[in-house]
C-alpha positions as protocol buffer text, in pm:
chain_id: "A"
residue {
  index: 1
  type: UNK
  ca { x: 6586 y: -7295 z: 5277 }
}
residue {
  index: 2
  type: UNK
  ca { x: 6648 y: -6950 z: 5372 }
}
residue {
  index: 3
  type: UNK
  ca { x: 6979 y: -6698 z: 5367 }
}
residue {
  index: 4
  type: UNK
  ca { x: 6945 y: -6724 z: 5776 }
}
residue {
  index: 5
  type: UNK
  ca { x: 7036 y: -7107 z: 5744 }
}
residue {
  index: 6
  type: UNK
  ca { x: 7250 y: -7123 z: 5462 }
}
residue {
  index: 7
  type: UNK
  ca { x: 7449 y: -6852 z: 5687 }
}
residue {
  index: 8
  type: UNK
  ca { x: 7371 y: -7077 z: 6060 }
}
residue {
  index: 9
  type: UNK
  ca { x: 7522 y: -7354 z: 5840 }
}
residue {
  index: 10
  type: UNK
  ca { x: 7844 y: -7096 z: 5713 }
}
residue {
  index: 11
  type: UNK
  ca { x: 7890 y: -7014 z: 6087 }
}
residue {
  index: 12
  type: UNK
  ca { x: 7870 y: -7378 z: 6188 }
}
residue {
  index: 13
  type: UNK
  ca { x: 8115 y: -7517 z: 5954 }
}
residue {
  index: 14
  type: UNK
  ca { x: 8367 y: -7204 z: 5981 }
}
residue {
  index: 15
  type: UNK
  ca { x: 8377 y: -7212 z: 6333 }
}
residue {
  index: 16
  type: UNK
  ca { x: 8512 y: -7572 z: 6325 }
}
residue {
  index: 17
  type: UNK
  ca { x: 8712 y: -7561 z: 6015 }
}
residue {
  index: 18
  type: UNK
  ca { x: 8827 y: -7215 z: 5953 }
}
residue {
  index: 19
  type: UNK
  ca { x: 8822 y: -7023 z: 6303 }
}
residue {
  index: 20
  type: UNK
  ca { x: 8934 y: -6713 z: 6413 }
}
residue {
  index: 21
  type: UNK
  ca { x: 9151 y: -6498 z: 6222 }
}
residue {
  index: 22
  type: UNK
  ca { x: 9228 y: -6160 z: 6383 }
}
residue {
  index: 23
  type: UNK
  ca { x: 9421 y: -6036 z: 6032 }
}
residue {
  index: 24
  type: UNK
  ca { x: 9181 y: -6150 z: 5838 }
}
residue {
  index: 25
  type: UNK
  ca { x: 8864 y: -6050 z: 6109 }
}
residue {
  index: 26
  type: UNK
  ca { x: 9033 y: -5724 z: 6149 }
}
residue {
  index: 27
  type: UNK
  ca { x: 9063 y: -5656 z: 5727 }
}
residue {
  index: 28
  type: UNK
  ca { x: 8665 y: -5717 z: 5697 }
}
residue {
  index: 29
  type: UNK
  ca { x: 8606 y: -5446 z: 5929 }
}
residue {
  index: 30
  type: UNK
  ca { x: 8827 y: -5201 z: 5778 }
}
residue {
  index: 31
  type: UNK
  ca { x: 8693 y: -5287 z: 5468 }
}
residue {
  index: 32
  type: UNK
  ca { x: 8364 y: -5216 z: 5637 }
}
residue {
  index: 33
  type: UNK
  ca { x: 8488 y: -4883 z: 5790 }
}
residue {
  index: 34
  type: UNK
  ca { x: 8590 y: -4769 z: 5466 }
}
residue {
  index: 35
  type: UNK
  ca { x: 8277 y: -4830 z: 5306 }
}
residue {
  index: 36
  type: UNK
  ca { x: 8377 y: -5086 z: 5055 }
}
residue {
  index: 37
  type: UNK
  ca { x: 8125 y: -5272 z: 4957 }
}
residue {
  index: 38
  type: UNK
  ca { x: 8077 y: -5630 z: 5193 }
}
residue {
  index: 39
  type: UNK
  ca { x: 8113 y: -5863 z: 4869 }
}
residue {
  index: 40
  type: UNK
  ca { x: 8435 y: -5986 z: 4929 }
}
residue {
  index: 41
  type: UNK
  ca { x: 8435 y: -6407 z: 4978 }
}
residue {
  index: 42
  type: UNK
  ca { x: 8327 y: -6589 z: 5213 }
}
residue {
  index: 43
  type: UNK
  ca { x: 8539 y: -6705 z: 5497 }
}
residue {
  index: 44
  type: UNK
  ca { x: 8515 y: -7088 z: 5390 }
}
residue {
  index: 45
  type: UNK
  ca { x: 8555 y: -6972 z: 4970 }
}
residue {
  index: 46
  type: UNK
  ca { x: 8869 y: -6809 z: 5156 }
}
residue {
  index: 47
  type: UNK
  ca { x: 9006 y: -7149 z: 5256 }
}
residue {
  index: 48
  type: UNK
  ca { x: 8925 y: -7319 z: 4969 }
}
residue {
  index: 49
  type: UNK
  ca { x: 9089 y: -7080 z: 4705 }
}
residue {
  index: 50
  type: UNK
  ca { x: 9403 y: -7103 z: 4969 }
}
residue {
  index: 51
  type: UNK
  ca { x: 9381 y: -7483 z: 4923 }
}
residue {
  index: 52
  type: UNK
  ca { x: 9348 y: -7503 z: 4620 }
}
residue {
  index: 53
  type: UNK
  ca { x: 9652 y: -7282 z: 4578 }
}
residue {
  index: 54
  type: UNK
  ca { x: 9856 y: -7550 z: 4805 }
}
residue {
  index: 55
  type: UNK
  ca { x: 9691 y: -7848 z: 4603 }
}
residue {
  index: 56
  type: UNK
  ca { x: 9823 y: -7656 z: 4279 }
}
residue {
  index: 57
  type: UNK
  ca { x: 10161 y: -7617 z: 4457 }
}
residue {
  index: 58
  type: UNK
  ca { x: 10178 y: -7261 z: 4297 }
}
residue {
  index: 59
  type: UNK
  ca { x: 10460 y: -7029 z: 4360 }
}
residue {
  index: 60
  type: UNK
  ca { x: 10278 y: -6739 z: 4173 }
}
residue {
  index: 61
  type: UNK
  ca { x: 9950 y: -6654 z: 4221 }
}
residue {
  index: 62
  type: UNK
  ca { x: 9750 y: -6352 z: 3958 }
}
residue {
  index: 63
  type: UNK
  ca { x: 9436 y: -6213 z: 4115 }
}
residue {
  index: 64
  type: UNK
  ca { x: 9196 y: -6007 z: 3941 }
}
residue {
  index: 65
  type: UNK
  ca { x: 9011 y: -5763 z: 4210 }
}
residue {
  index: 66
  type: UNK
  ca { x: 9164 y: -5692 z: 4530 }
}
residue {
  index: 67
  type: UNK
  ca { x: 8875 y: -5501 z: 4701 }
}
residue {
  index: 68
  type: UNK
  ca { x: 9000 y: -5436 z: 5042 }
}
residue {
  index: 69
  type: UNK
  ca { x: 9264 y: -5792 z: 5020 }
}
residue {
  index: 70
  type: UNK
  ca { x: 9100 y: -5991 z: 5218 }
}
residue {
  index: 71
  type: UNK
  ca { x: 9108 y: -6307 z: 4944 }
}
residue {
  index: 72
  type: UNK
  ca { x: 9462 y: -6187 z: 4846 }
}
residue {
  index: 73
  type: UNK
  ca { x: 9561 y: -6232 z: 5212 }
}
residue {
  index: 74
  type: UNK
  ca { x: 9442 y: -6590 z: 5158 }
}
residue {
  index: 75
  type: UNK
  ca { x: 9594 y: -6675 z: 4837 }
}
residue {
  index: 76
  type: UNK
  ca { x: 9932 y: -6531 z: 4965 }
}
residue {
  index: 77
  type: UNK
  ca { x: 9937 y: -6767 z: 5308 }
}
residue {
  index: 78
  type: UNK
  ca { x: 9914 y: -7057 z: 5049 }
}
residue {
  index: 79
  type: UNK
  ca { x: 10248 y: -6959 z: 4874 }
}
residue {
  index: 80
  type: UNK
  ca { x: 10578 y: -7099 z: 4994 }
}
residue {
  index: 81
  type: UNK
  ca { x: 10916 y: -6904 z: 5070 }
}
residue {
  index: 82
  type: UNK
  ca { x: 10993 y: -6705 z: 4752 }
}
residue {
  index: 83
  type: UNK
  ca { x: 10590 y: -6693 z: 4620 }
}
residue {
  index: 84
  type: UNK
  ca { x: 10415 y: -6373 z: 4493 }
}
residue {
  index: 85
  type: UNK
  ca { x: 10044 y: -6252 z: 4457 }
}
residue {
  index: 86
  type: UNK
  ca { x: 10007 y: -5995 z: 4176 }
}
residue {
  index: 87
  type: UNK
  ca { x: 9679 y: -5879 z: 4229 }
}
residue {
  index: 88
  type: UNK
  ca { x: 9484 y: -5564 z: 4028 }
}
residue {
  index: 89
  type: UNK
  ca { x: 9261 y: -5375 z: 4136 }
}
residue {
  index: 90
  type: UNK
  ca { x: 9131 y: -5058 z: 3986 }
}
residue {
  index: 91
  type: UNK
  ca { x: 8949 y: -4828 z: 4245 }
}
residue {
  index: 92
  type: UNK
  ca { x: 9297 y: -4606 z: 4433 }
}
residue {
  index: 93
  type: UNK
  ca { x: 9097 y: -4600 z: 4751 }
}
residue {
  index: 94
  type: UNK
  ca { x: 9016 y: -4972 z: 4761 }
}
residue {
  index: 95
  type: UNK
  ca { x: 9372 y: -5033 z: 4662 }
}
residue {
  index: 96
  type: UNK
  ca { x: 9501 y: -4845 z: 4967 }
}
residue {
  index: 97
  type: UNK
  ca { x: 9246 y: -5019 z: 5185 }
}
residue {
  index: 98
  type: UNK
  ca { x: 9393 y: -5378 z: 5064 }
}
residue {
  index: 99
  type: UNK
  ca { x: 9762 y: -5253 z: 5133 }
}
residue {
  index: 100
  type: UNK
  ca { x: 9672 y: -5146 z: 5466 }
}
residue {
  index: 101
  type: UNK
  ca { x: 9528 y: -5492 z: 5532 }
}
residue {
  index: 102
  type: UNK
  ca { x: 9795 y: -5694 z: 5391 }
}
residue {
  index: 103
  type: UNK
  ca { x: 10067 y: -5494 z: 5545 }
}
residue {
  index: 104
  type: UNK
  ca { x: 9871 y: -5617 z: 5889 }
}
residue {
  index: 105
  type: UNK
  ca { x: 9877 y: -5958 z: 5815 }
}
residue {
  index: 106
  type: UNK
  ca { x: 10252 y: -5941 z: 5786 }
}
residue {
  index: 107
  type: UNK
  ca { x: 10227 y: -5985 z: 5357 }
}
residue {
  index: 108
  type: UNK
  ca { x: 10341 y: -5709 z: 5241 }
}
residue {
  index: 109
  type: UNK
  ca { x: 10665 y: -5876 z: 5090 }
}
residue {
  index: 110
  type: UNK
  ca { x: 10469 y: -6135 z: 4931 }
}
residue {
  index: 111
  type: UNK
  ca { x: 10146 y: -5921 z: 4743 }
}
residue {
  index: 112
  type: UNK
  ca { x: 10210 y: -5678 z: 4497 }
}
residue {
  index: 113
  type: UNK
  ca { x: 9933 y: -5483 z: 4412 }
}
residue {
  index: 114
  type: UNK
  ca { x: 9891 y: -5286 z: 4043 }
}
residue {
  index: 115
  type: UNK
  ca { x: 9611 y: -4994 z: 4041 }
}
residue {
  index: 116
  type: UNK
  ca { x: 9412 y: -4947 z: 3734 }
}
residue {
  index: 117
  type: UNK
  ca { x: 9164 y: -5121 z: 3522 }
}
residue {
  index: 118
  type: UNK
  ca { x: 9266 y: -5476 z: 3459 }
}
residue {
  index: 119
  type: UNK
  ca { x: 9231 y: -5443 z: 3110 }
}
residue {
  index: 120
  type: UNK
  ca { x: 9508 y: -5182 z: 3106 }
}
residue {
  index: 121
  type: UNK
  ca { x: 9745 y: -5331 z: 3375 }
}
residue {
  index: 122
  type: UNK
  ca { x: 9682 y: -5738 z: 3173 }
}
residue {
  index: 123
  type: UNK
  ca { x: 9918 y: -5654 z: 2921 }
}
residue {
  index: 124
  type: UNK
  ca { x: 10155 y: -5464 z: 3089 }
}
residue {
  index: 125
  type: UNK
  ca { x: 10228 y: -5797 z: 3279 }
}
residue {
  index: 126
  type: UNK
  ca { x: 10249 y: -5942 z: 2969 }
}
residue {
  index: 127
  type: UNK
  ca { x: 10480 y: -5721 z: 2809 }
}
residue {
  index: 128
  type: UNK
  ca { x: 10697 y: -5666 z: 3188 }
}
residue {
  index: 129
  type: UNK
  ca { x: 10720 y: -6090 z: 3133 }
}
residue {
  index: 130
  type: UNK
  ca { x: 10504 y: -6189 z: 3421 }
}
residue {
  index: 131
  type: UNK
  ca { x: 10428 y: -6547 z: 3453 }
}
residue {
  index: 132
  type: UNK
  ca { x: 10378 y: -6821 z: 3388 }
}
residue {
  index: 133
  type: UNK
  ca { x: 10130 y: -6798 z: 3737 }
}
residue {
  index: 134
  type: UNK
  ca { x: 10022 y: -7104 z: 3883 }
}
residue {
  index: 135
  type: UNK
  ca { x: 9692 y: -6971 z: 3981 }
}
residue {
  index: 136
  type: UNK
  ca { x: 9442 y: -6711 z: 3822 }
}
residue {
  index: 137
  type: UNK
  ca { x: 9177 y: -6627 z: 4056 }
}
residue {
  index: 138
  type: UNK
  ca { x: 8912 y: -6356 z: 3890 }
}
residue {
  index: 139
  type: UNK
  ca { x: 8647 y: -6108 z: 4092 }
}
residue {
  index: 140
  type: UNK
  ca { x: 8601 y: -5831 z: 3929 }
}
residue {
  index: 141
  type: UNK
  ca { x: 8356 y: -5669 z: 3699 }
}
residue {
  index: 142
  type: UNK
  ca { x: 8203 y: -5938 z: 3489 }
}
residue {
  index: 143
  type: UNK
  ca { x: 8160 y: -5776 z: 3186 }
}
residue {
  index: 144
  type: UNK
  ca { x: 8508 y: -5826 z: 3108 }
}
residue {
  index: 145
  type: UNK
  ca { x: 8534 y: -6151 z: 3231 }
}
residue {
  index: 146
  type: UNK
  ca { x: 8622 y: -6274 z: 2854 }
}
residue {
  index: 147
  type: UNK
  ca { x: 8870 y: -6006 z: 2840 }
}
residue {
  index: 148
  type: UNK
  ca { x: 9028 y: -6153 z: 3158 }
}
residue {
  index: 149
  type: UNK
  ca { x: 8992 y: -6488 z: 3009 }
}
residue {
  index: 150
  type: UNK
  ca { x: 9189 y: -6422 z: 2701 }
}
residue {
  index: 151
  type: UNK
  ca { x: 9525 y: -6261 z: 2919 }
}
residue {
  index: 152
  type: UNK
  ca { x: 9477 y: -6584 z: 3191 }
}
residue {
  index: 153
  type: UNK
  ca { x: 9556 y: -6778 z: 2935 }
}
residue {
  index: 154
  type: UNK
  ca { x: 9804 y: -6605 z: 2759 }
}
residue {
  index: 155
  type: UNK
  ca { x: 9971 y: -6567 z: 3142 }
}
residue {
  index: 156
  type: UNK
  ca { x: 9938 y: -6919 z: 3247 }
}
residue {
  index: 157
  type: UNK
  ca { x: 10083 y: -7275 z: 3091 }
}
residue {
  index: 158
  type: UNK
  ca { x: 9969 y: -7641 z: 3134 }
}
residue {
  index: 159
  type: UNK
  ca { x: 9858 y: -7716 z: 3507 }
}
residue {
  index: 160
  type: UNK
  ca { x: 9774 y: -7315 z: 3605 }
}
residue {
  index: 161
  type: UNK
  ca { x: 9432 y: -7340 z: 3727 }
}
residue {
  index: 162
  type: UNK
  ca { x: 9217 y: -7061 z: 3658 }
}
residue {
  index: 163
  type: UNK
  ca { x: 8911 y: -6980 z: 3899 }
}
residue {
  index: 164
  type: UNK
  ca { x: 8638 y: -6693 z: 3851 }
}
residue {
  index: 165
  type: UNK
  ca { x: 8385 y: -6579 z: 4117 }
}
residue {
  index: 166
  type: UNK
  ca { x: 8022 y: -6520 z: 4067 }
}
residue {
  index: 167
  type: UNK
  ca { x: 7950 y: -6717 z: 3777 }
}
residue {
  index: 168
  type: UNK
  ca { x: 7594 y: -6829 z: 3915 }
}
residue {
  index: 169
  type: UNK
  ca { x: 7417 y: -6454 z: 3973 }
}
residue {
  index: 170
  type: UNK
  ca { x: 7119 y: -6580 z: 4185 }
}
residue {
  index: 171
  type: UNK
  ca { x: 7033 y: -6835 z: 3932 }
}
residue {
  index: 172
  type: UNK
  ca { x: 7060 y: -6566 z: 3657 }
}
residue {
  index: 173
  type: UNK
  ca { x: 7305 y: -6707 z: 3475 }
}
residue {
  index: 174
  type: UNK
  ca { x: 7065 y: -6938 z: 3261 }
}
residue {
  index: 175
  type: UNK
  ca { x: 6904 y: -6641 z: 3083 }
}
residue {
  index: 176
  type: UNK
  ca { x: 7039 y: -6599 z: 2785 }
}
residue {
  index: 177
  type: UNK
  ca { x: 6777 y: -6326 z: 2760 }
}
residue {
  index: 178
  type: UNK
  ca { x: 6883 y: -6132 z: 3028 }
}
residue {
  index: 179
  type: UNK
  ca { x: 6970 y: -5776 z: 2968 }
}
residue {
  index: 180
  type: UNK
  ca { x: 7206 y: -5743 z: 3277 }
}
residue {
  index: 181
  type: UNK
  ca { x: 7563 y: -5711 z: 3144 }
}
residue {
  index: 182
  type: UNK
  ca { x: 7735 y: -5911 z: 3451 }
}
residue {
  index: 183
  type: UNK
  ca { x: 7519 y: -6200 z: 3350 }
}
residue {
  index: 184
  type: UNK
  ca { x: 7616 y: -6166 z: 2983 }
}
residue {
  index: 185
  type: UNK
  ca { x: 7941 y: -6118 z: 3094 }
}
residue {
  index: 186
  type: UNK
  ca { x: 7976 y: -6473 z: 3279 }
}
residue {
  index: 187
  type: UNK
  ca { x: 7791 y: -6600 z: 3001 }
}
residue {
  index: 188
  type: UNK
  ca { x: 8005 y: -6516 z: 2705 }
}
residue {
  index: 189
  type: UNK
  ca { x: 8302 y: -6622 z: 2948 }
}
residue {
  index: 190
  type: UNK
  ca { x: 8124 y: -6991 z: 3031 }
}
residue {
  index: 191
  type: UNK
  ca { x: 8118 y: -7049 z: 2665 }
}
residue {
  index: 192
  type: UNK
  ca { x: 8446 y: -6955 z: 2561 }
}
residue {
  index: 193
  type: UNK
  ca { x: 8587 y: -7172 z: 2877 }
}
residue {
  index: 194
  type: UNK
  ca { x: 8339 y: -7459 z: 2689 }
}
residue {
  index: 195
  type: UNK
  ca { x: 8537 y: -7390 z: 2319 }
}
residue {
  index: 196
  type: UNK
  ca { x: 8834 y: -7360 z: 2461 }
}
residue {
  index: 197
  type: UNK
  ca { x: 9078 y: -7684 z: 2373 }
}
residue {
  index: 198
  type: UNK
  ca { x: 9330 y: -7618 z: 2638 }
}
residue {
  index: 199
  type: UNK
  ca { x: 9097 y: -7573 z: 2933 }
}
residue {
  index: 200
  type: UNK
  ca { x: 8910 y: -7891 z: 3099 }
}
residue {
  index: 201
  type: UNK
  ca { x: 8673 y: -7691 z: 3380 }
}
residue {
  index: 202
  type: UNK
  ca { x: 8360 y: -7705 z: 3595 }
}
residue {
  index: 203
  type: UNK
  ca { x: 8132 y: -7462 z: 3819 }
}
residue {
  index: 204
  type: UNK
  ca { x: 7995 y: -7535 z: 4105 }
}
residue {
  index: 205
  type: UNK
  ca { x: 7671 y: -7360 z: 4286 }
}
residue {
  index: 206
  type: UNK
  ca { x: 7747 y: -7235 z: 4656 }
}
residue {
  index: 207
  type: UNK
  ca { x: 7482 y: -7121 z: 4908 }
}
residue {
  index: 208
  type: UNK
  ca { x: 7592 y: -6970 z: 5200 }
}
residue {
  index: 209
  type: UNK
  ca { x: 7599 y: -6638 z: 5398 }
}
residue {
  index: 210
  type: UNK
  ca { x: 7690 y: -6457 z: 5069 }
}
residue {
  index: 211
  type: UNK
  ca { x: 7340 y: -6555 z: 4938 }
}
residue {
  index: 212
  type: UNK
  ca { x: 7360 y: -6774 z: 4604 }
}
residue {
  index: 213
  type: UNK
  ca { x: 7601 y: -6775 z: 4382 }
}
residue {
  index: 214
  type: UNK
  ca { x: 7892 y: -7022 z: 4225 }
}
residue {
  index: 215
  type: UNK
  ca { x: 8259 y: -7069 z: 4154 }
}
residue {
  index: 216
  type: UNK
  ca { x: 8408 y: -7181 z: 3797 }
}
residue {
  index: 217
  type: UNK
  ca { x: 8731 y: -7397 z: 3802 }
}
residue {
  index: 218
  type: UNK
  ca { x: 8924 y: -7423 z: 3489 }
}
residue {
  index: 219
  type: UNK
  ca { x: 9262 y: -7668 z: 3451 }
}
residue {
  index: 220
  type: UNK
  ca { x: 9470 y: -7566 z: 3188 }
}
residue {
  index: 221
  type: UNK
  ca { x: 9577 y: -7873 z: 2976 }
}
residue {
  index: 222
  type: UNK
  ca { x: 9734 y: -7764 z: 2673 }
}
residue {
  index: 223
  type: UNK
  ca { x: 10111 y: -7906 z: 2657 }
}
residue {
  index: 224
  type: UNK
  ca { x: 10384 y: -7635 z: 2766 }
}
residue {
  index: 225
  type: UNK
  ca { x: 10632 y: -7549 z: 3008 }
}
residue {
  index: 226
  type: UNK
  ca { x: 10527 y: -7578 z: 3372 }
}
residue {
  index: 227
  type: UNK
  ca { x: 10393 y: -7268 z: 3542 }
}
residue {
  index: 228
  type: UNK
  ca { x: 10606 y: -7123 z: 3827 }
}
């Protein structure tokens, strides 16, 4: 098995299922123009994060990474009438990129997007009363993925679903030797989702034209008002 097929097979399925999106199409290759770097998700992980928004029924949607918005533009087309992405991102230049692109996808209205580390802009949501969100979707730097699991849960109740990128690193993500801190980073954050009583989750291992890697999906259980 080779990235070529695993990609043939992307194209194949994406084609059929997903199609042509000139918004979305035309936000990759700004992105691109930019210089951003091309590790936004996959067309099909795309679809699948804005189904699983839809499933979830969410109204409010917290996303942690924009890059150039080309996952927020997903998340937001899954929200009904009324719904709001909050989305952080902490590069200025990326964060202009993203508005650009959601402006041209007409989503403006619906994505709000914060500038600055994550770890700074967490608890200002907090403390501005943000939440509860329906959906926490995390890409960003994977060292602090624990840091970003501790404010998802303070920012979601019982039924928010919580879903982090990049959890497999090429099959890295079993060495608990390793001394990369992104794989120590989704490794401290797998076991605290493991100790966690409130969270019931799983993670999943994805091939595909993004090369190999895996998603984590996390149902919040513990008994509290529904999220919004």
């Amino acid at each position: 098995m080779t990235l070529a097929q695993w990609t043939e097979v992307d194209d194949y399925f994406n084609g059929l299922l997903v199609g042509p999106d000139e918004a979305l199409d035309a936000a990759v290759e700004a992105s691109d123009g930019a210089g951003l770097p091309a590790i936004q998700v996959a067309a099909n992980q795309g679809k699948l994060l804005n189904l699983l928004a839809r499933l979830r029924g969410a109204r409010t949607v917290l996303e942690i990474g924009t890059l150039g918005g080309y996952s927020t533009t997903w998340l937001a087309r899954a929200l009904p009438e009324g719904g709001k992405v909050v989305t952080l991102e902490a590069d200025p230049a990326y964060a202009e990129v993203a508005r650009a692109n959601i402006e041209r996808a007409g989503l403006a209205d619906v994505v709000e997007i914060r500038v600055g580390r994550a770890v700074d802009t967490l608890p200002e949501l907090a403390v501005q009363g943000y939440g509860p969100f329906g959906v926490v979707f995390t890409d960003a730097d994977k060292p602090s993925n624990p840091d970003y699991l501790a404010w998802s849960l303070k920012l979601t109740r019982s039924g928010s679903l919580i879903v982090a990128d990049n959890v497999v690193r090429d099959g890295e993500v079993v060495d608990g030797g390793s001394d990369d801190p992104k794989v120590q980073g989704v490794r401290r954050f797998t076991e605290l989702v493991a100790a966690e009583p409130t969270l019931t989750a799983t993670a999943l291992q994805v091939v595909g034209s993004k090369g190999y890697d895996g998603l984590m999906m996390a149902l919040v259980t513990g008994q509290a008002p529904e999220p919004r």
